[in-house]
Each structure stands twice: as C-alpha cells, then as structure tokens.
GROMACS .gro file of C-alpha atoms in nm:
model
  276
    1UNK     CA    1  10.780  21.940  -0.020
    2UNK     CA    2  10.959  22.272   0.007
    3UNK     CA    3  10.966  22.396  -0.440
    4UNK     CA    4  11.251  22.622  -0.527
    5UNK     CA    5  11.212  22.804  -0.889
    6UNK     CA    6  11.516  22.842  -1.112
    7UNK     CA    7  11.680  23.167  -1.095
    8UNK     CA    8  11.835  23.394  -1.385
    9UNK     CA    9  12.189  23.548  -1.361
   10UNK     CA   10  12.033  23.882  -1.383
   11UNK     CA   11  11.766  23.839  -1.134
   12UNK     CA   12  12.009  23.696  -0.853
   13UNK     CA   13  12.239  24.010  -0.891
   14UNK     CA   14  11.980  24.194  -0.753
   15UNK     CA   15  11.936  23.993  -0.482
   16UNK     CA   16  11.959  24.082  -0.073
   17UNK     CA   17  12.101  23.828   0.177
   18UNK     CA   18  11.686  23.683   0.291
   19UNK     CA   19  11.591  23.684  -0.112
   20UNK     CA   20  11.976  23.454  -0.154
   21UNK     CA   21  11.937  23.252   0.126
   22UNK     CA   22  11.578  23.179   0.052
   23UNK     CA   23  11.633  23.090  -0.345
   24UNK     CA   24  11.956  22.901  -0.311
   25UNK     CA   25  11.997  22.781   0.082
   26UNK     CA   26  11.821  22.464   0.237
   27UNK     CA   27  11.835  22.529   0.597
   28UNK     CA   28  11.632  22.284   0.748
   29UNK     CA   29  11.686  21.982   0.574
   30UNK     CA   30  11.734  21.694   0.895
   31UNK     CA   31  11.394  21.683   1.115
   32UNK     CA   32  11.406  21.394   1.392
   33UNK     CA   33  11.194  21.155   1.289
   34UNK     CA   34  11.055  21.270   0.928
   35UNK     CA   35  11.173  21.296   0.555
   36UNK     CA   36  11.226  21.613   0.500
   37UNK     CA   37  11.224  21.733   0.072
   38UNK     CA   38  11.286  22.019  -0.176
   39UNK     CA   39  11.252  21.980  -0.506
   40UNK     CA   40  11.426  22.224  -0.733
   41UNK     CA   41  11.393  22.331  -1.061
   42UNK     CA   42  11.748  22.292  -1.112
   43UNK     CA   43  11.726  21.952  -1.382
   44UNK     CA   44  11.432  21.872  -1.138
   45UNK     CA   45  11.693  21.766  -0.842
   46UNK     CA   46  11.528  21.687  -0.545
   47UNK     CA   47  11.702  21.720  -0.240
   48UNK     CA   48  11.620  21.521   0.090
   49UNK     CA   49  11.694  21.450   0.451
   50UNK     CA   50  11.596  21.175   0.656
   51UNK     CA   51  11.650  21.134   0.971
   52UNK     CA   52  11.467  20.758   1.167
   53UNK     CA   53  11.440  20.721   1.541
   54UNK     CA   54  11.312  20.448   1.669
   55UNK     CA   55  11.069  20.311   1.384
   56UNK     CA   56  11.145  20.286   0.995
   57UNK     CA   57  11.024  20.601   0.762
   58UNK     CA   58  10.947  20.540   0.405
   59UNK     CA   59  10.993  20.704   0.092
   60UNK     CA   60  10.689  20.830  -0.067
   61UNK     CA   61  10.604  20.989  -0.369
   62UNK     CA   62  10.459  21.380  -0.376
   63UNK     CA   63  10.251  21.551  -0.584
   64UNK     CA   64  10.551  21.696  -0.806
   65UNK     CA   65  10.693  21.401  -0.868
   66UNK     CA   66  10.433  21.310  -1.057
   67UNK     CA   67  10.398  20.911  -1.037
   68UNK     CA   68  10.306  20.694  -0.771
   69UNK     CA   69  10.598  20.566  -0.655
   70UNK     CA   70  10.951  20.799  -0.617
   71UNK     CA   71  11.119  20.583  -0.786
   72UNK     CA   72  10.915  20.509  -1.122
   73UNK     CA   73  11.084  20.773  -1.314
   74UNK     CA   74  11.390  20.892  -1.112
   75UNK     CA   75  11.717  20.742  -0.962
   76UNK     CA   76  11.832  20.848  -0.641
   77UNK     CA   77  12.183  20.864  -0.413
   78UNK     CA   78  12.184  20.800  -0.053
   79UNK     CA   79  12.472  20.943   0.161
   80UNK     CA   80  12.481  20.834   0.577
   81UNK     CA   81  12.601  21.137   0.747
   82UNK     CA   82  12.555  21.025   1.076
   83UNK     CA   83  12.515  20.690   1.311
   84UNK     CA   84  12.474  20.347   1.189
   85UNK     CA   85  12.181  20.286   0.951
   86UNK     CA   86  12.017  20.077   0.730
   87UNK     CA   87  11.818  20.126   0.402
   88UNK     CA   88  11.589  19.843   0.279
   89UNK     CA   89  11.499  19.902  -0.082
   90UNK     CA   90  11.267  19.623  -0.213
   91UNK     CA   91  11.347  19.374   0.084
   92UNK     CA   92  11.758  19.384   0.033
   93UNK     CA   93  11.876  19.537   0.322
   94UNK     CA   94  12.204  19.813   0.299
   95UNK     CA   95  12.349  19.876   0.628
   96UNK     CA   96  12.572  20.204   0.558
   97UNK     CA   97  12.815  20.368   0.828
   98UNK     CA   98  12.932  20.722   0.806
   99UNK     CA   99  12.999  20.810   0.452
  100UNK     CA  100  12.867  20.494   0.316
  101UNK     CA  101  12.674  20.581   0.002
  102UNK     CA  102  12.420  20.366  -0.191
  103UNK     CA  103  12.274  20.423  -0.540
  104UNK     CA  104  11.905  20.306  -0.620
  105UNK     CA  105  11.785  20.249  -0.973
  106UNK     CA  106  11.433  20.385  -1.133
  107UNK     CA  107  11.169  20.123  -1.070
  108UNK     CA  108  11.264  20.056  -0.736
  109UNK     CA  109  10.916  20.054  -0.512
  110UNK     CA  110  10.962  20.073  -0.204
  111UNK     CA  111  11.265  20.233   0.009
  112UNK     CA  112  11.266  20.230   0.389
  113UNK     CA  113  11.512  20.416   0.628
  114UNK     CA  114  11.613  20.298   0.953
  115UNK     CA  115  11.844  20.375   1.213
  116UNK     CA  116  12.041  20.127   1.412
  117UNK     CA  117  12.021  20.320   1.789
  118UNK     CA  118  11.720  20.564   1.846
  119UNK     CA  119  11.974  20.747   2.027
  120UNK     CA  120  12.247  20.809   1.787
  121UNK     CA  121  12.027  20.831   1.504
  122UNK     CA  122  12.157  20.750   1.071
  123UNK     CA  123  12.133  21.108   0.905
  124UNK     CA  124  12.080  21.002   0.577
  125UNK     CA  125  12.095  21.247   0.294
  126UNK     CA  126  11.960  21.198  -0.046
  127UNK     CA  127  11.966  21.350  -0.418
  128UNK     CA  128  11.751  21.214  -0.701
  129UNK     CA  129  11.729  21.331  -1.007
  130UNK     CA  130  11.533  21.181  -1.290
  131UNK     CA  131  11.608  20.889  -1.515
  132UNK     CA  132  11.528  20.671  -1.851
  133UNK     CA  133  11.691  20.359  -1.766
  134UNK     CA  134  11.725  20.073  -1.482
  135UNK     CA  135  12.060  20.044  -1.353
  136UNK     CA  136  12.223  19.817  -1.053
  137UNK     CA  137  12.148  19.901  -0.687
  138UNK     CA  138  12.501  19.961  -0.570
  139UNK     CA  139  12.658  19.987  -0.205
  140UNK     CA  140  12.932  20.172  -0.224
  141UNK     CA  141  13.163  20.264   0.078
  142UNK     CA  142  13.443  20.522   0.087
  143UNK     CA  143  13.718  20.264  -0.023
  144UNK     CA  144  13.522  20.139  -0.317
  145UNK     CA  145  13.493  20.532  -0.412
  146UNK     CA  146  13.782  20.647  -0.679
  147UNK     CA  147  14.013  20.867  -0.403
  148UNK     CA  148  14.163  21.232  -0.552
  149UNK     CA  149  14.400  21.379  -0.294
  150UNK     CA  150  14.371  21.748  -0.393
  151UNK     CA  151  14.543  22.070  -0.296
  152UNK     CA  152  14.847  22.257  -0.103
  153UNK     CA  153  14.876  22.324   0.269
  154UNK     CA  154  15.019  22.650   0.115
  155UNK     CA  155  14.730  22.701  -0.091
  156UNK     CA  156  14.506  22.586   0.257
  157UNK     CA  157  14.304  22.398   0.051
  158UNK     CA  158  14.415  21.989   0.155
  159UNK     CA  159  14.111  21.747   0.074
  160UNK     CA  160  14.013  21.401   0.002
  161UNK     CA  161  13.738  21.375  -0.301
  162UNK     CA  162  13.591  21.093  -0.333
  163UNK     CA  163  13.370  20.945  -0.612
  164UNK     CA  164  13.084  20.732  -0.495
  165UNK     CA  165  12.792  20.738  -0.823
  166UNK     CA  166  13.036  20.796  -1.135
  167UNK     CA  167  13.087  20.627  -1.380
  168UNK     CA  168  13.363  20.395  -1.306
  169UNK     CA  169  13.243  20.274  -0.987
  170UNK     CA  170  12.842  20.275  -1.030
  171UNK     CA  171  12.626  20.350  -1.325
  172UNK     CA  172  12.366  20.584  -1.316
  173UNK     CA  173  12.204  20.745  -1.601
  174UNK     CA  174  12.248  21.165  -1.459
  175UNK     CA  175  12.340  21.136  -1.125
  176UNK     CA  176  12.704  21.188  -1.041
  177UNK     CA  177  12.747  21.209  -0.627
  178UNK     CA  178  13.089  21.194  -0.409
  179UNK     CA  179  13.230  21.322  -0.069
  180UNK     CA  180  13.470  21.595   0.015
  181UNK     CA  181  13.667  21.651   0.331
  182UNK     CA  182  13.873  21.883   0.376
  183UNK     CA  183  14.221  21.797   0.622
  184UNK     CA  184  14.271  21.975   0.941
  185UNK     CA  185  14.448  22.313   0.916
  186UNK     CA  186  14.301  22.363   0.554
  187UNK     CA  187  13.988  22.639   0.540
  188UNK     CA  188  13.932  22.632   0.125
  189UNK     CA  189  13.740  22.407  -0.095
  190UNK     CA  190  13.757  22.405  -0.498
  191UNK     CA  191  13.954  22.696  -0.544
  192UNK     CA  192  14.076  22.767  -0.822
  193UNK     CA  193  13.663  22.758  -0.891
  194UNK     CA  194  13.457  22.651  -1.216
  195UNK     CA  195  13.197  22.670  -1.345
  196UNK     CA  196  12.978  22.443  -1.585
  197UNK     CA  197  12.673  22.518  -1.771
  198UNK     CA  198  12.593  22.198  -1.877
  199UNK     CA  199  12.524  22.051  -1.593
  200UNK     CA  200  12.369  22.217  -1.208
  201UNK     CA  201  12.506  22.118  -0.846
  202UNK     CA  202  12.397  22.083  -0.495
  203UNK     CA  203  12.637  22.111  -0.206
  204UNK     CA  204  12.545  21.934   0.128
  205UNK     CA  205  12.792  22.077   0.404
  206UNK     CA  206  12.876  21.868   0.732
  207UNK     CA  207  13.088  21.745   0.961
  208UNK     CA  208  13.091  22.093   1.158
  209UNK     CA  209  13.094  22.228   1.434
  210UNK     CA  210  12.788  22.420   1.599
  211UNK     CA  211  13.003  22.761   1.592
  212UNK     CA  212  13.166  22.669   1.280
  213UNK     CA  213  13.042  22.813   0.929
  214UNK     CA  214  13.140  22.843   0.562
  215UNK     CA  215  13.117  23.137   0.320
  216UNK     CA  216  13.039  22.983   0.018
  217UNK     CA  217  13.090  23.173  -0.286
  218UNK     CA  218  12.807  23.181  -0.573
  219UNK     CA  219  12.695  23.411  -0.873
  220UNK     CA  220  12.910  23.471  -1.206
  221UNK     CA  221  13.244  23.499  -1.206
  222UNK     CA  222  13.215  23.878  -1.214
  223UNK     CA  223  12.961  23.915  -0.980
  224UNK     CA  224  13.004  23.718  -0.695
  225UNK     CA  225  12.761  23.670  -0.401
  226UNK     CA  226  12.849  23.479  -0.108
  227UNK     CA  227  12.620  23.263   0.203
  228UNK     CA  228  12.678  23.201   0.555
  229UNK     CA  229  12.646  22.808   0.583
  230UNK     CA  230  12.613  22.640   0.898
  231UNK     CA  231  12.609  22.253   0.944
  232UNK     CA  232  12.374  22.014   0.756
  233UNK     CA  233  12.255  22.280   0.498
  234UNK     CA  234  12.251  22.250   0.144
  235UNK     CA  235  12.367  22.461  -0.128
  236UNK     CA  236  12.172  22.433  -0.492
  237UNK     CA  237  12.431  22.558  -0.759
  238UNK     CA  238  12.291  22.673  -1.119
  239UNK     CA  239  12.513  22.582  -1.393
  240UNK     CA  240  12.627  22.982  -1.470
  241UNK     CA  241  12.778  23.004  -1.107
  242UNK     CA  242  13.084  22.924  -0.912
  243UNK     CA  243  13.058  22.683  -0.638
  244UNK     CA  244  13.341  22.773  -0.387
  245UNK     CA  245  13.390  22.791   0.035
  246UNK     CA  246  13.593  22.860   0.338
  247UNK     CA  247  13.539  22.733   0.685
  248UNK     CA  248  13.649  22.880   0.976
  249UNK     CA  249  13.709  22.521   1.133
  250UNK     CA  250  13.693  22.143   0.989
  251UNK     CA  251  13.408  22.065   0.705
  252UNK     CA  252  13.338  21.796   0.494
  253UNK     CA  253  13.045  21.847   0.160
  254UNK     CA  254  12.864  21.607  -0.008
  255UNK     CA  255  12.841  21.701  -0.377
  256UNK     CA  256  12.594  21.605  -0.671
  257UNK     CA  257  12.575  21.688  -1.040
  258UNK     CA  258  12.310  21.621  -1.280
  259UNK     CA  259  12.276  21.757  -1.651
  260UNK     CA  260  12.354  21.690  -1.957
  261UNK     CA  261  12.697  21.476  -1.943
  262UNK     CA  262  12.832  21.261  -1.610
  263UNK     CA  263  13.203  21.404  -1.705
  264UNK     CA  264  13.377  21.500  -1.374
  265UNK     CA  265  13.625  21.692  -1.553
  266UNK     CA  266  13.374  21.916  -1.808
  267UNK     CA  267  13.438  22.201  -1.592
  268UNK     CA  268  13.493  22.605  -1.737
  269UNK     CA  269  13.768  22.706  -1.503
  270UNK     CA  270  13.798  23.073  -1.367
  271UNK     CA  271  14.149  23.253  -1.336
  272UNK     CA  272  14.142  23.411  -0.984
  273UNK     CA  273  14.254  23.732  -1.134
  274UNK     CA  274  13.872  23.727  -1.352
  275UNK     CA  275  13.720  23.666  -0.973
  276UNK     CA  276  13.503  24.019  -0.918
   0.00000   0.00000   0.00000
C-alpha cells in the first residue's frame, strides 16, 4: 500500500513537477490481475484499483488500516470503469456495467471482485474512507444517480454530473462519490473553480484516449500549480486547493469527498479574475 503524507500550502509552493506529481498524482493505480492501494492522509481516504482476470481478487485489510477486516471501521464506494463485472460482498452478488457504482457499509467482511470476460476485464475503482455507523449496501446505476446538466458550449465546459453516494440517493456516513463526463467538443471541467476546506477530494480521470491528457489545476487560488494527467490516474485534492482541468480530447472523472459535512453545495467559490 503506496502512503501519501498530507501536504501544507506553503510546502507545495515550493514544489517541482517530480516532488507534485509524486505528493498529489496516483499513476499506477489499475495492475492486471491485483488490487492495487494508496492510502492518504487526506481524512485517511484510501484510494484503490482493481482490476480481475480470470479468477476473483479479494479485499484485504493492510497494516494501516488497522483492523482485520477493510471494512470493520470504514465504508467504501465502488465505481466499474471498464467491462462487465461483478462484486460479491458477503455472498450478495452486484453485477455493475460501466459507470455502475455500489456503496458498501462498515462491517461488511468479505468483498470479492470479479470480472465477467478475462478478456475485457471490470476496472473497478474504489474510495473508502472511514466510518461510525452501518448503513445499506446500495447498487446504484447512472439513472438512479441525481443528473446535473452543467455548463455552456460557449463557456466549453458541457457535462453530465451525476450523484451516485449522496445523500438523497444512498446514505453513507462521509463518503460522497459521483461521475462526471464531459460532452464532445467541451475541453473544461468545474470552472468557475472552488474550493472547500472542510472537506478533501480525489479525482479519478478516464474515459481517454492514450494521446489524450488533462492539465489539472491545483494549489491556492493565488498560487496555482498545474499536472499532466493521463488516463486512469488519480488526483488527491487537499481542502485549501482548487480542483480544476482541461482535456485536449473527451474525459470523463470520477469524484469523491470526505470531511466534515456530505453538502454538495458547501463550496468557497473563486472569481476567475482572483485566479493567479
């Protein structure tokens, strides 16, 4: 399990491109046939790829987690960015497509991934983040999410957001996940951009292709920093910093947000003329 340490504002401004990247990027986050996990200090996300061929790989506990089973303290979200898979969580089985999402509860013991073909294999991507209470292990496909058509062709920023784990579709007791895509001929996503310190972010890019890459935008509002992205890597966002991109071709980002609040809308917005 890959450990990433919370960074100040002041130490990232004096950052170089290897010391950004290496604090704030997760490059290699879908391995064929393993679970693949960084834990960050970041309200102790843990971030996670998984990625079964032809026989089932489980969830297991690490050393950081700090209890036997992954589950016993934490809740986790479960995104399928890629064939036909199933997850079997305590012998219920969730089949989930592309985009399918599933929420699992603290105290759930055992979680298994599979993947329908060997040769089109499930990509599933994962969040947890820790919890105090049981909830309901929830399915939840892209028209059970709540649906926000955002944006201007003018503005080039045309997307779908969709809530998956919030609170008026499935409870959770931190974790807040949904799905972004952005339309065809439109390069921006969440600009105007925000920040909010009560709570931190990761940002799972996808849906690109291999020449394709974002420049996402990070650091304070007045001193901006910006990474290369390229398909299937992860962004972790601190609560000081903006979380902002632009493709040069078609994208889609899996978002998550744990803190102190599940409000979507608790957001400190920044005028672009502040934007340094």
């Amino acid at each position: 399990m890959d450990i990433r340490q919370s960074c100040s504002p002041g130490e990232t401004r004096g950052f170089d491109t290897t010391q950004l990247r290496t604090n704030y990027l997760i490059e290699d986050l879908f391995r064929a046939g393993e679970v693949s996990m960084t834990y960050s200090h970041l309200d102790r996300t843990v971030v996670g790829g998984v990625v079964p061929q032809a026989k089932p790989l489980l969830l297991k506990s690490e050393k950081q987690i700090g209890s036997p089973g992954f589950l016993d303290r934490r809740e986790i979200g479960v995104v399928n960015i890629g064939g036909e898979g199933r997850v079997t969580a305590d012998g219920t089985d969730y089949d989930l497509a592309w985009t399918d999402a599933l929420y699992l509860p603290m105290g759930t013991a055992d979680v298994a991934f599979s993947s329908t073909d060997a040769a089109n294999p499930a990509r599933f991507y994962f969040v947890s983040t820790p919890a105090h209470a049981t909830h309901k292990a929830q399915k939840i496909t892209a028209d059970d999410a709540i649906l926000l058509d955002l944006g201007t062709q003018s503005d080039a920023n045309v997307r779908k957001l969709r809530q998956y784990i919030h609170p008026e579709v499935c409870a959770s007791c931190q974790l807040v996940m949904g799905v972004t895509l952005i339309e065809d001929g439109s390069v921006w996503n969440t600009m105007p951009c925000h920040t909010h310190d009560r709570r931190s972010e990761a940002y799972l890019y996808f849906d690109m292709q291999p020449k394709t890459r974002v420049i996402h935008l990070m650091g304070e509002p007045q001193e901006t920093r910006h990474l290369v992205v390229g398909n299937e890597q992860a962004i972790l966002s601190p609560g000081w910093s903006i979380h902002s991109g632009c493709g040069t071709g078609r994208y889609g980002f899996v978002w998550s947000m744990a803190g102190d609040n599940q409000d979507f809308t608790d957001m400190d917005f920044v005028d672009m003329g502040d934007l340094r």
